[in-house]
Short mmCIF file of N, CA and C in Angstrom, two decimals:
data_model
loop_
_atom_site.label_atom_id
_atom_site.label_comp_id
_atom_site.label_asym_id
_atom_site.label_seq_id
_atom_site.Cartn_x
_atom_site.Cartn_y
_atom_site.Cartn_z
N UNK A 136 12.61 19.17 -15.72
CA UNK A 136 11.88 18.31 -16.08
C UNK A 136 10.78 19.00 -16.95
N UNK A 137 10.45 19.62 -18.46
CA UNK A 137 9.18 19.96 -18.28
C UNK A 137 8.08 19.44 -17.95
N UNK A 138 6.98 20.72 -18.36
CA UNK A 138 5.11 21.06 -17.30
C UNK A 138 4.96 19.28 -17.84
N UNK A 139 4.61 19.11 -18.61
CA UNK A 139 3.86 17.91 -19.29
C UNK A 139 4.79 16.39 -18.22
N UNK A 140 5.82 16.06 -18.48
CA UNK A 140 6.07 15.61 -17.84
C UNK A 140 6.03 15.38 -16.25
N UNK A 141 6.15 16.54 -15.90
CA UNK A 141 6.41 16.90 -14.69
C UNK A 141 4.66 15.93 -14.05
N UNK A 142 4.06 16.79 -15.13
CA UNK A 142 2.44 16.33 -14.90
C UNK A 142 2.46 15.15 -14.84
N UNK A 143 2.50 13.89 -15.78
CA UNK A 143 2.47 12.80 -16.25
C UNK A 143 3.12 11.76 -14.75
N UNK A 144 4.47 12.40 -14.06
CA UNK A 144 4.85 11.97 -13.09
C UNK A 144 4.13 12.29 -12.11
N UNK A 145 3.36 12.98 -11.89
CA UNK A 145 2.82 12.96 -10.36
C UNK A 145 1.66 12.02 -10.67
N UNK A 146 1.27 12.21 -11.75
CA UNK A 146 -0.54 11.26 -12.19
C UNK A 146 0.05 10.34 -11.47
N UNK A 147 0.80 9.79 -12.27
CA UNK A 147 1.57 8.49 -12.02
C UNK A 147 1.47 8.12 -10.65
N UNK A 148 2.48 8.93 -9.96
CA UNK A 148 2.82 8.66 -8.45
C UNK A 148 1.55 8.90 -7.43
N UNK A 149 0.46 9.35 -7.83
CA UNK A 149 -1.04 9.85 -7.06
C UNK A 149 -1.59 8.45 -7.73
N UNK A 150 -1.25 7.71 -8.63
CA UNK A 150 -2.25 6.56 -8.77
C UNK A 150 -1.16 5.47 -8.09
N UNK A 151 -0.12 5.63 -7.94
CA UNK A 151 -0.12 4.48 -6.87
C UNK A 151 -0.01 4.28 -5.65
N UNK A 152 -0.06 5.92 -5.09
CA UNK A 152 -0.58 6.64 -3.78
C UNK A 152 -2.05 5.54 -3.21
N UNK A 153 -3.08 6.15 -4.34
CA UNK A 153 -4.39 5.70 -4.32
C UNK A 153 -4.83 3.83 -4.43
N UNK A 154 -3.87 3.27 -5.09
CA UNK A 154 -3.94 1.87 -5.43
C UNK A 154 -3.51 1.62 -3.87
N UNK A 155 -2.20 1.75 -3.21
CA UNK A 155 -1.56 1.36 -1.92
C UNK A 155 -2.38 1.91 -1.21
N UNK A 156 -3.21 2.57 -0.70
CA UNK A 156 -3.99 3.32 0.05
C UNK A 156 -5.28 2.72 0.28
N UNK A 157 -5.89 2.44 -1.04
CA UNK A 157 -6.90 1.63 -0.94
C UNK A 157 -6.80 0.24 -0.57
N UNK A 158 -5.40 -0.86 -0.66
CA UNK A 158 -5.62 -1.93 -0.18
C UNK A 158 -5.22 -2.18 1.49
N UNK A 159 -4.52 -1.24 1.41
CA UNK A 159 -4.32 -0.76 3.19
C UNK A 159 -5.86 -0.65 3.96
N UNK A 160 -6.58 0.69 3.42
CA UNK A 160 -8.03 0.28 4.01
C UNK A 160 -8.95 -1.01 4.15
N UNK A 161 -8.53 -1.73 2.57
CA UNK A 161 -9.47 -2.93 2.99
C UNK A 161 -9.13 -3.97 3.56
N UNK A 162 -7.77 -3.29 4.14
CA UNK A 162 -7.34 -4.69 4.68
C UNK A 162 -7.57 -4.52 6.39
N UNK A 163 -7.57 -2.98 6.85
CA UNK A 163 -7.50 -2.45 7.93
C UNK A 163 -8.70 -2.00 8.25
N UNK A 164 -9.67 -1.32 7.38
CA UNK A 164 -11.01 -1.35 7.43
C UNK A 164 -11.92 -2.50 7.20
N UNK A 165 -11.65 -3.36 6.12
CA UNK A 165 -12.15 -4.34 5.62
C UNK A 165 -12.22 -5.82 6.69
N UNK A 166 -11.12 -6.14 6.53
CA UNK A 166 -10.87 -7.29 7.05
C UNK A 166 -10.64 -7.14 8.79
N UNK A 167 -10.53 -5.97 9.30
CA UNK A 167 -10.48 -5.60 10.65
C UNK A 167 -11.46 -5.86 11.21
N UNK A 168 -12.53 -4.98 10.73
CA UNK A 168 -13.83 -4.56 11.07
C UNK A 168 -15.00 -4.77 10.45
N UNK A 169 -15.25 -4.90 9.44
CA UNK A 169 -16.18 -5.29 8.20
C UNK A 169 -16.69 -6.61 8.29
N UNK A 170 -15.46 -7.61 8.13
CA UNK A 170 -15.40 -8.78 8.06
C UNK A 170 -14.67 -9.68 9.04
N UNK A 171 -14.76 -9.04 9.55
CA UNK A 171 -13.64 -10.05 11.32
C UNK A 171 -15.11 -11.43 11.26
N UNK A 172 -15.36 -11.30 11.70
CA UNK A 172 -17.00 -12.17 12.15
C UNK A 172 -16.44 -13.33 11.19
N UNK A 173 -16.61 -13.28 9.59
CA UNK A 173 -16.53 -13.69 8.62
C UNK A 173 -14.93 -14.33 8.95
N UNK A 174 -14.32 -13.46 9.00
CA UNK A 174 -12.94 -14.17 8.72
C UNK A 174 -12.30 -14.91 10.44
N UNK A 175 -13.29 -14.86 11.29
CA UNK A 175 -12.97 -15.19 12.61
C UNK A 175 -12.96 -17.08 12.40
N UNK A 176 -13.99 -17.20 11.62
CA UNK A 176 -14.25 -18.69 11.02
C UNK A 176 -13.03 -19.54 10.54
N UNK A 177 -12.28 -18.80 10.76
CA UNK A 177 -10.53 -19.41 9.99
C UNK A 177 -9.84 -19.26 10.85
N UNK A 178 -9.09 -20.76 10.94
CA UNK A 178 -7.95 -19.97 12.39
C UNK A 178 -6.60 -20.66 12.11
N UNK A 179 -5.90 -19.67 12.14
CA UNK A 179 -4.15 -19.88 11.41
C UNK A 179 -3.40 -19.59 12.48
N UNK A 180 -2.51 -20.49 12.87
CA UNK A 180 -1.81 -20.58 14.06
C UNK A 180 -2.31 -20.99 15.08
N UNK A 181 -3.48 -21.17 15.46
CA UNK A 181 -4.30 -20.99 16.49
C UNK A 181 -5.28 -19.81 16.67
N UNK A 182 -5.03 -18.88 16.24
CA UNK A 182 -5.72 -17.01 15.95
C UNK A 182 -6.61 -17.52 15.10
N UNK A 183 -8.09 -16.64 14.92
CA UNK A 183 -8.67 -16.41 14.50
C UNK A 183 -8.13 -14.92 13.39
N UNK A 184 -8.57 -15.64 11.98
CA UNK A 184 -8.19 -14.62 11.23
C UNK A 184 -8.75 -13.39 11.07
N UNK A 185 -9.86 -13.12 11.47
CA UNK A 185 -10.32 -11.97 11.86
C UNK A 185 -9.20 -11.06 12.94
N UNK A 186 -9.49 -11.74 13.71
CA UNK A 186 -8.43 -11.36 15.10
C UNK A 186 -7.07 -10.59 14.80
N UNK A 187 -6.68 -11.76 14.34
CA UNK A 187 -5.11 -11.45 13.58
C UNK A 187 -4.74 -9.83 12.31
N UNK A 188 -6.20 -10.04 11.55
CA UNK A 188 -5.80 -9.01 10.88
C UNK A 188 -6.01 -7.63 10.92
N UNK A 189 -7.62 -7.83 12.38
CA UNK A 189 -6.94 -6.39 13.35
C UNK A 189 -5.99 -6.30 14.48
N UNK A 190 -5.16 -7.41 14.22
CA UNK A 190 -4.20 -6.83 15.85
C UNK A 190 -2.90 -6.65 15.04
N UNK A 191 -3.09 -7.58 14.23
CA UNK A 191 -1.03 -7.84 13.42
C UNK A 191 -1.18 -7.26 11.90
N UNK A 192 -2.35 -8.29 11.39
CA UNK A 192 -2.11 -7.63 9.90
C UNK A 192 -2.26 -7.05 9.53
N UNK A 193 -3.42 -5.65 9.73
CA UNK A 193 -3.03 -4.47 9.21
C UNK A 193 -1.56 -3.82 9.22
N UNK A 194 -1.30 -3.80 10.59
CA UNK A 194 -0.03 -3.04 10.61
C UNK A 194 1.68 -3.88 9.58
N UNK A 195 1.52 -5.25 9.68
CA UNK A 195 2.56 -5.95 8.55
C UNK A 195 2.07 -5.49 7.01
N UNK A 196 0.50 -5.18 6.64
CA UNK A 196 0.72 -5.36 5.06
C UNK A 196 0.52 -3.30 5.30
N UNK A 197 0.94 -2.46 6.39
CA UNK A 197 1.18 -1.47 5.87
C UNK A 197 2.77 -1.58 5.88
N UNK A 198 3.38 -1.96 6.47
CA UNK A 198 5.35 -2.12 6.29
C UNK A 198 5.24 -2.98 4.96
N UNK A 199 4.82 -3.63 4.39
CA UNK A 199 4.47 -4.30 3.16
C UNK A 199 4.65 -3.05 2.35
N UNK A 200 3.43 -2.03 2.56
CA UNK A 200 3.16 -1.39 0.96
C UNK A 200 4.05 0.17 1.62
N UNK A 201 5.01 0.02 2.47
CA UNK A 201 5.90 1.13 2.67
C UNK A 201 7.04 0.35 1.64
N UNK A 202 7.47 -0.48 1.52
CA UNK A 202 8.54 -1.41 0.57
C UNK A 202 8.21 -1.42 -1.02
N UNK A 203 7.06 -1.63 -0.88
CA UNK A 203 6.28 -1.39 -2.41
C UNK A 203 6.23 -0.31 -2.80
N UNK A 204 5.67 0.70 -2.32
CA UNK A 204 5.59 2.59 -2.55
C UNK A 204 7.08 2.30 -3.34
N UNK A 205 8.08 2.27 -2.02
CA UNK A 205 9.99 2.26 -2.66
C UNK A 205 10.18 2.23 -3.78
N UNK A 206 9.93 0.89 -3.81
CA UNK A 206 10.09 0.36 -5.38
C UNK A 206 9.81 0.77 -5.91
N UNK A 207 8.13 0.88 -6.19
CA UNK A 207 7.74 1.54 -7.34
C UNK A 207 8.18 2.81 -7.61
N UNK A 208 8.35 4.35 -6.59
CA UNK A 208 8.87 5.36 -6.77
C UNK A 208 10.60 4.96 -7.36
N UNK A 209 11.33 4.14 -6.76
CA UNK A 209 12.57 4.08 -7.77
C UNK A 209 12.48 3.77 -8.63
N UNK A 210 11.59 3.32 -9.43
CA UNK A 210 11.37 2.76 -10.84
C UNK A 210 10.90 3.62 -11.29
N UNK A 211 9.70 4.63 -10.50
CA UNK A 211 9.80 5.86 -11.50
C UNK A 211 10.39 7.01 -11.76
N UNK A 212 11.33 7.07 -10.60
CA UNK A 212 11.97 8.06 -10.34
C UNK A 212 13.01 7.88 -11.82
N UNK A 213 13.74 6.62 -12.16
CA UNK A 213 14.76 6.09 -13.43
C UNK A 213 13.88 6.44 -14.37
N UNK A 214 12.74 5.87 -14.36
CA UNK A 214 11.54 6.20 -15.88
C UNK A 214 11.95 7.78 -16.28
N UNK A 215 11.83 8.61 -15.51
CA UNK A 215 11.88 9.66 -15.43
C UNK A 215 13.03 10.68 -15.34
N UNK A 216 13.88 9.97 -15.00
CA UNK A 216 15.53 10.22 -14.79
C UNK A 216 15.48 11.67 -13.91
N UNK A 217 14.57 11.40 -12.61
CA UNK A 217 14.38 12.27 -11.64
C UNK A 217 15.35 11.58 -10.28
N UNK A 218 16.36 10.63 -10.06
CA UNK A 218 16.88 9.97 -9.28
C UNK A 218 17.86 10.89 -8.41
N UNK A 219 17.49 10.53 -6.81
CA UNK A 219 18.42 11.67 -5.93
C UNK A 219 19.95 10.86 -6.00
N UNK A 220 20.37 11.16 -6.32
CA UNK A 220 22.19 10.86 -6.35
C UNK A 220 23.38 11.05 -4.68
#
């Protein structure tokens, strides 16, 4: 792969990482710590929403983000023709 395409590939890859890590940070730190009192006024399935995010929501979000990252990277690999066979 030529140097210009390689730099573009990594630039896009890093933008994916920054975006996904930002979502994870907001869900885990924002919803689980900073906004927990406001979210605890909402009940889902008998549990306070802030408690749920602090205990399980951020973990579920992280797992979903892993699958999203895999899908994004597979599409990016196809675009730049760097698929693994």
